[in-house]
CSV table of C-alpha atoms in Angstrom, one decimal:
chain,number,residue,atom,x,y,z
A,235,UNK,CA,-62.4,21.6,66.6
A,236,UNK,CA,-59.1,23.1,65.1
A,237,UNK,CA,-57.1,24.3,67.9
A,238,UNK,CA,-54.5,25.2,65.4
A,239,UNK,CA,-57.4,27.8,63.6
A,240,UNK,CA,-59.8,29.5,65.8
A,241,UNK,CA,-63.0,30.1,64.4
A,242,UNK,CA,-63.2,33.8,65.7
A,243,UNK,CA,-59.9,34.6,63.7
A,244,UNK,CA,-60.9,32.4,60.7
A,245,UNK,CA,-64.1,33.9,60.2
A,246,UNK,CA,-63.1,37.0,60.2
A,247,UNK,CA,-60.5,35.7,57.0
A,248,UNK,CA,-63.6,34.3,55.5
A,249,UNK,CA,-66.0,36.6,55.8
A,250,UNK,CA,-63.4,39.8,53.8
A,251,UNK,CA,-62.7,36.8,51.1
A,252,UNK,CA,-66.8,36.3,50.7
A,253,UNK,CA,-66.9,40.1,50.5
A,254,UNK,CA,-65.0,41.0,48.1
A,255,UNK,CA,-65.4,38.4,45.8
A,256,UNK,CA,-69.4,38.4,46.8
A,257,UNK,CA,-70.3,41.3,48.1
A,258,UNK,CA,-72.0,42.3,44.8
A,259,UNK,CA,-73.9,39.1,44.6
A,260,UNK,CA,-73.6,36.4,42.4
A,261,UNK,CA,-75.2,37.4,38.8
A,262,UNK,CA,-73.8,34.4,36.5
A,263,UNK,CA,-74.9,31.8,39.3
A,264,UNK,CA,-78.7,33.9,40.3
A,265,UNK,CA,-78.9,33.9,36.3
A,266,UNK,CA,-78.3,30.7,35.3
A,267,UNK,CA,-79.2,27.9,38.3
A,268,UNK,CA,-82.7,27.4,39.9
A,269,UNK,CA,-82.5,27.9,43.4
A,270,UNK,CA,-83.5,24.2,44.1
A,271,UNK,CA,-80.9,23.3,42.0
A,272,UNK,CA,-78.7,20.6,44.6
A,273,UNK,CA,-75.4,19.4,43.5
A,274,UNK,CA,-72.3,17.6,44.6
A,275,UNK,CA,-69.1,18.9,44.7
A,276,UNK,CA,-65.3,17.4,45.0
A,277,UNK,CA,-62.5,18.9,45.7
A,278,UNK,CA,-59.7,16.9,43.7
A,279,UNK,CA,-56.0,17.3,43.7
A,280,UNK,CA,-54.3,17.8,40.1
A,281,UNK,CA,-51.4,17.6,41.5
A,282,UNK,CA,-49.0,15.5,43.9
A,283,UNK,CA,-49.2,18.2,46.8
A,284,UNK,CA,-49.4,18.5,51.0
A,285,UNK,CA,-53.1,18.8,51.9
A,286,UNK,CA,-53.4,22.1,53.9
A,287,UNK,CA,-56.8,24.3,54.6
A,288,UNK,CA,-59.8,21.8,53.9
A,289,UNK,CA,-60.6,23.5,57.2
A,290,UNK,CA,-61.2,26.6,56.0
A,291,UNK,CA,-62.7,25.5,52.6
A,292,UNK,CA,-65.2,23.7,55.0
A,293,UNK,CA,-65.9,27.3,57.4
A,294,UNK,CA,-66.1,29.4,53.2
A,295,UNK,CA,-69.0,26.8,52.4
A,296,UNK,CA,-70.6,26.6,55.8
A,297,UNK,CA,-70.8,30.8,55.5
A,298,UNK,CA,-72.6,30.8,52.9
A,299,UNK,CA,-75.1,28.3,53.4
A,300,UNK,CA,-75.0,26.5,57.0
A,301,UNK,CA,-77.2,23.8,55.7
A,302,UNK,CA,-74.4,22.7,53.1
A,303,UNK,CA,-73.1,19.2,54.4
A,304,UNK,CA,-69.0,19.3,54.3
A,305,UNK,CA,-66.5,16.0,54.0
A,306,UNK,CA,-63.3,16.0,54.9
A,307,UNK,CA,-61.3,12.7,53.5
A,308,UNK,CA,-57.6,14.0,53.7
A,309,UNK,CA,-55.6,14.7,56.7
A,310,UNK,CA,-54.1,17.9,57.4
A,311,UNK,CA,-50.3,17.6,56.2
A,312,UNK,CA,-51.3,14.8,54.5
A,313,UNK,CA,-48.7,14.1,51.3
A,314,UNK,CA,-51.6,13.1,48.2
A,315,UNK,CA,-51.0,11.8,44.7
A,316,UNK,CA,-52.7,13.3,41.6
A,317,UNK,CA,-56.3,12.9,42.0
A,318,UNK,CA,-57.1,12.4,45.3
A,319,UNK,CA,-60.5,14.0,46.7
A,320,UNK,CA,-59.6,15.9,49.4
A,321,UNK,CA,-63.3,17.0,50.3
A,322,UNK,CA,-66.7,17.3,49.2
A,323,UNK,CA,-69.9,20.0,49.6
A,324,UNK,CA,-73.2,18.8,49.0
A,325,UNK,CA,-76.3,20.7,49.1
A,326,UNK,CA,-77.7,24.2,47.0
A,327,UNK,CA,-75.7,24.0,43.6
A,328,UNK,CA,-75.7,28.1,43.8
A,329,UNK,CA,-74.6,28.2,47.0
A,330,UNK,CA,-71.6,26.0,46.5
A,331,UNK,CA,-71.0,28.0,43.2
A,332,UNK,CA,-71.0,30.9,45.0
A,333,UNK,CA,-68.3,30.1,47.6
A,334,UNK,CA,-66.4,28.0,45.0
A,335,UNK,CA,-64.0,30.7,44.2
A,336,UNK,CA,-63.0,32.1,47.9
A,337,UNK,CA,-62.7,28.4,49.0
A,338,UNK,CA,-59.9,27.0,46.5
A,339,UNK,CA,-58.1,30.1,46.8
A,340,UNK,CA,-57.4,29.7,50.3
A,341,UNK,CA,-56.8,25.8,50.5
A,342,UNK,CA,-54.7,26.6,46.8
A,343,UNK,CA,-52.2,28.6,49.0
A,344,UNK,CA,-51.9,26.8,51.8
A,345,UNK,CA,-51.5,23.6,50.4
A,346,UNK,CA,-48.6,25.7,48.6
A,347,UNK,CA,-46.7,26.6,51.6
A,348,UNK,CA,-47.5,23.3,53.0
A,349,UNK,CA,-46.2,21.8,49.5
A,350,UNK,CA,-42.9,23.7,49.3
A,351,UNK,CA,-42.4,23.7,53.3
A,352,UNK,CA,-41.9,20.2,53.1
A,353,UNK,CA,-39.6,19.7,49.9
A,354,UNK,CA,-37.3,22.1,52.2
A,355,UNK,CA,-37.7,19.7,55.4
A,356,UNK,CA,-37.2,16.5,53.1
A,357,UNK,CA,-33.8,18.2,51.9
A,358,UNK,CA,-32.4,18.0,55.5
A,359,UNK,CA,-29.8,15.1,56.2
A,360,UNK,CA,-31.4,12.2,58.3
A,361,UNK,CA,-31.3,12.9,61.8
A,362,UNK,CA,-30.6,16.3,61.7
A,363,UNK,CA,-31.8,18.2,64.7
A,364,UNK,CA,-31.8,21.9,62.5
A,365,UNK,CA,-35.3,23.6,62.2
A,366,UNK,CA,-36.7,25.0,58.9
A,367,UNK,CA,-38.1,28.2,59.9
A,368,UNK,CA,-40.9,30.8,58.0
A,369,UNK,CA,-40.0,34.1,58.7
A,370,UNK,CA,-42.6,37.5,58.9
A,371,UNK,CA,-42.7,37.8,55.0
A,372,UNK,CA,-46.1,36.6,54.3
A,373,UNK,CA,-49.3,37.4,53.0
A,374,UNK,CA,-51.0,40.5,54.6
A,375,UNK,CA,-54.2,39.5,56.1
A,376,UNK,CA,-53.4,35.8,55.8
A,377,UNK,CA,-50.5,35.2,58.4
A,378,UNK,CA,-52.3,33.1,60.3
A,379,UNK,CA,-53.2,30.6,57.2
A,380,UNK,CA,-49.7,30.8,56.1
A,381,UNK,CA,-48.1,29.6,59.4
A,382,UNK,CA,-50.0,27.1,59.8
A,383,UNK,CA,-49.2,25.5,56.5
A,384,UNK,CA,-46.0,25.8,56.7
A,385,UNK,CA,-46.5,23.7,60.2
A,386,UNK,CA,-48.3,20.9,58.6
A,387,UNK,CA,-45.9,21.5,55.8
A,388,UNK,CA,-43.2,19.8,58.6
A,389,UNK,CA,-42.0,23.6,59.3
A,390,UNK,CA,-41.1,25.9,62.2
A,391,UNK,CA,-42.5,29.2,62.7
A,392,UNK,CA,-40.3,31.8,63.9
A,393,UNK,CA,-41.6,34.7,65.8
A,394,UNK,CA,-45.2,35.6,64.7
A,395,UNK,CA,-45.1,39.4,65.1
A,396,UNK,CA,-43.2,42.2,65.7
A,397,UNK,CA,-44.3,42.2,69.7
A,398,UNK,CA,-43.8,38.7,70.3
A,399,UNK,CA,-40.0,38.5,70.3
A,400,UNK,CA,-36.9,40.2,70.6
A,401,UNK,CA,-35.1,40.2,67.2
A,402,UNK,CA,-32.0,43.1,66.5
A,403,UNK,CA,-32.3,43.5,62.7
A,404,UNK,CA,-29.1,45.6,60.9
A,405,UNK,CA,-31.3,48.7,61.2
A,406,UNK,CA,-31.9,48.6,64.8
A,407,UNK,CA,-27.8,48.3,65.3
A,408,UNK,CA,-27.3,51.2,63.0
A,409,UNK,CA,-30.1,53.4,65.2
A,410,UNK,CA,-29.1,52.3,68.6
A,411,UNK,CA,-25.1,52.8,67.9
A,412,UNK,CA,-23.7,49.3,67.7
A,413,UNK,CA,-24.7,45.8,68.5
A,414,UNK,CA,-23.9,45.7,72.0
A,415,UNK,CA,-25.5,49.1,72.8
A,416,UNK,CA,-28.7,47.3,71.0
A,417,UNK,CA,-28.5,44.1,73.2
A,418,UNK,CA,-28.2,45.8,75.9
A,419,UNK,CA,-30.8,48.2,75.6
A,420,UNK,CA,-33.0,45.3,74.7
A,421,UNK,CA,-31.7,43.6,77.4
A,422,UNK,CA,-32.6,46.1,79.8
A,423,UNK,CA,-36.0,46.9,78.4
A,424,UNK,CA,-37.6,43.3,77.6
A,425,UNK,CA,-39.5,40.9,79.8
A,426,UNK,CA,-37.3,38.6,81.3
A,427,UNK,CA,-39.1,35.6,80.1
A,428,UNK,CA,-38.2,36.7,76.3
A,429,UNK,CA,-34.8,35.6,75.0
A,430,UNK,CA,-32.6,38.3,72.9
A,431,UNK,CA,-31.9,37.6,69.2
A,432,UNK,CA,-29.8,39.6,67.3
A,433,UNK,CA,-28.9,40.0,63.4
A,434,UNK,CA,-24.8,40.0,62.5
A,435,UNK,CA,-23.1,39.8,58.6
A,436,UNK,CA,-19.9,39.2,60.1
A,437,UNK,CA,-17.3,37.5,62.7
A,438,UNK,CA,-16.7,40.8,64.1
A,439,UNK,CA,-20.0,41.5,64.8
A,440,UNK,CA,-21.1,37.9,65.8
A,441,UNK,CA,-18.3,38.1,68.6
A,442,UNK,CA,-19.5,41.5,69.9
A,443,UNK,CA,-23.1,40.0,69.8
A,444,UNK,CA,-21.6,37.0,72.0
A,445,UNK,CA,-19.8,38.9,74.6
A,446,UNK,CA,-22.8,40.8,74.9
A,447,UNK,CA,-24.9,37.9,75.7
A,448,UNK,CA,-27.2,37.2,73.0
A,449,UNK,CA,-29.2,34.2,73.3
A,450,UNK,CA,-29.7,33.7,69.6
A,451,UNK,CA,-27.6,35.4,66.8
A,452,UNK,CA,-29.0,35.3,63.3
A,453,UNK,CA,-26.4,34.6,60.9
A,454,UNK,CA,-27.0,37.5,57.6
A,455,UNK,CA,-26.2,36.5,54.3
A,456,UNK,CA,-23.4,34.2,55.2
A,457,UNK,CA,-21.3,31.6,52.6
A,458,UNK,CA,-21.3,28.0,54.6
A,459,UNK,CA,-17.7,28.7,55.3
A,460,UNK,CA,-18.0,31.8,57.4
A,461,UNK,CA,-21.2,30.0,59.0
A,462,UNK,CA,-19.0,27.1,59.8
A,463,UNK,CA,-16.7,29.3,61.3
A,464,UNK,CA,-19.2,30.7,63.2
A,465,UNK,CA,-20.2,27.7,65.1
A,466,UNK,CA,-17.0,27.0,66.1
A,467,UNK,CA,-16.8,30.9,67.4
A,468,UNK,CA,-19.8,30.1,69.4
A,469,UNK,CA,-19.2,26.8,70.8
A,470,UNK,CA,-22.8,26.4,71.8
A,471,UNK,CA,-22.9,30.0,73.9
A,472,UNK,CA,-26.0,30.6,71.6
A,473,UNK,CA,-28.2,29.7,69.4
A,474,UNK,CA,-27.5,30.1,65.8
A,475,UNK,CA,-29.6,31.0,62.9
A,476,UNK,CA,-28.8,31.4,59.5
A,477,UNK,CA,-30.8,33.7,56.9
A,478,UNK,CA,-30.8,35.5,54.0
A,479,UNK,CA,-30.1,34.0,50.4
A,480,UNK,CA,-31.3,30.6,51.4
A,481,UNK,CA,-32.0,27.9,48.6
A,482,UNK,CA,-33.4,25.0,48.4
A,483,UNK,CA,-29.5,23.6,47.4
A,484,UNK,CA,-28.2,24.9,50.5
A,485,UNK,CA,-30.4,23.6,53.2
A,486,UNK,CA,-28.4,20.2,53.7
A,487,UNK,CA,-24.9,21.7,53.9
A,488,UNK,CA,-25.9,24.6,56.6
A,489,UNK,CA,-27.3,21.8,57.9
A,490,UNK,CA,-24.2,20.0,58.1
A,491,UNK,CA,-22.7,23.2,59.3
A,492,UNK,CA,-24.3,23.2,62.8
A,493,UNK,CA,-27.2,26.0,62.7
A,494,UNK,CA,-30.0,25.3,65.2
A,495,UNK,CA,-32.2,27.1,62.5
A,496,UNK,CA,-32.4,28.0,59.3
A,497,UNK,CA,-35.1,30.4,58.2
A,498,UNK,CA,-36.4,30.9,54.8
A,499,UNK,CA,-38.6,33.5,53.5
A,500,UNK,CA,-39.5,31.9,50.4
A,501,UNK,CA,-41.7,29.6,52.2
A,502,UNK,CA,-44.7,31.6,52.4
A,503,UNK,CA,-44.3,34.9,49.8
A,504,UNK,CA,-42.4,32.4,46.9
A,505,UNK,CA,-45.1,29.4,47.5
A,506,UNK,CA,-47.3,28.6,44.3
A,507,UNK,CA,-50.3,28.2,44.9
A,508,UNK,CA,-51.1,24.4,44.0
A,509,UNK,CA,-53.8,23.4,41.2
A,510,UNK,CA,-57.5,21.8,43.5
A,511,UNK,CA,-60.5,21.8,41.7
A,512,UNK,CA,-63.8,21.8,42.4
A,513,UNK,CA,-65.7,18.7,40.0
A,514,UNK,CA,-69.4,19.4,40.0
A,515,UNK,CA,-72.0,16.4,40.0
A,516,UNK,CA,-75.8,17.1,39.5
């Protein structure tokens, strides 16, 4: 059992893929292939990529026909060179046709984010203690898929929705009059077990944020210098983050810099999916 992917909350991911790519039934496959048609299937990288999903490739097949026998041979997170089976189906050749589809789709894109998660964690200096966050800019419907894989991609996930966490964006500081109004009127509203993060573009407002007591200040849009400066405003009073306009070029020398964290949307909604096909014996 996945602790990671709960079957409840995976099946219900499986079952609106199946629908809308099979809800009208499979007329190519019903057409074309006896129904005692049995048949082998592998699941082959084309590409050098990080194994993520076989999982739920396994819980598409087992959907549509229980009695098809699933083989994992890849870990999760596992780094794979160009054909490598990652799995194999066995059992009805239409019923393995008919899931082919939904199933590659999703272990295509999260062996994406797990793929380009982990070029972004390989590009930070040995020994560095600095996390390489996701961020809330992911598919919608397939969060929980893309989290994961950007955890066996060697990732972080930052906060996983909008009631989980405390997290002042610009917006909120323009609504609420200021950033210390907003920390302390998120201070004075949120459970005490939840820590108070807060969005700043500049010194100014990153001092205001500390005075105010934010545990976590989120660094906008900032050139390394100014985020350099920044750490040694904040001599360790909070945790930084840094955000916006990160590239794959910069993640070493923010790293360098001192951020605790460095979050990057392009993880999940700038992934490609990866190239895993499905070879057929009979």
């Amino acid at each position: 059992m996945n602790l990671e992917l709960p079957l409840p909350l995976i099946d219900r991911i499986v079952a609106r893929a199946l629908e809308e790519d099979l809800g009208a039934g499979d007329i190519t496959t019903e057409a074309c292939i006896p129904e005692e048609q049995r048949a082998v299937a592998r699941g082959v990288a084309r590409k050098e990529l990080v194994c993520c999903g076989v999982p739920v490739a396994r819980r598409v097949f087992e959907t549509v026909d229980p009695s098809l026998r699933f083989e994992a041979f890849v870990a999760e997170g596992a780094k794979v060179a160009p054909k490598t089976t990652l799995f194999s189906v066995a059992g009805s050749a239409c019923a393995i046709l008919m899931g082919e589809r939904v199933a590659l789709n999703l272990v295509q894109r999260m062996s994406g984010v797990a793929t380009l998660t982990r070029r972004y964690v390989d590009a930070l200096p040995a020994g560095s203690s600095t996390r390489v966050t996701d961020t809330r800019k992911t598919t919608p419907g397939l969060r929980l898929l893309e989290r994961y894989a950007v955890r066996k991609g060697g990732g972080k996930n930052h906060r996983n929705d909008l009631g989980s966490a405390v997290l002042i964006k610009d917006n909120h500081i323009v609504a609420s009059g200021g950033v210390r109004k907003a920390i302390e009127a998120a201070r004075a509203r949120a459970p005490h077990t939840s820590r108070i993060e807060c969005e700043v573009d500049s010194l100014d407002q990153l001092d205001e944020a500390l005075d105010a007591r934010a545990d976590i200040v989120l660094l906008d849009n900032m050139d390394t210098a100014t985020i350099e400066q920044a750490v040694r405003r904040t001599r360790g009073r909070a945790m930084l983050e840094a955000s916006g306009g990160i590239t794959f070029e910069r993640i070493a020398e923010l790293a360098r810099a001192g951020v605790d964290a460095i979050s990057v949307g392009a993880l999940t909604y700038a992934a490609p999916a990866v190239d895993i096909g499905l070879d057929f014996e009979v």
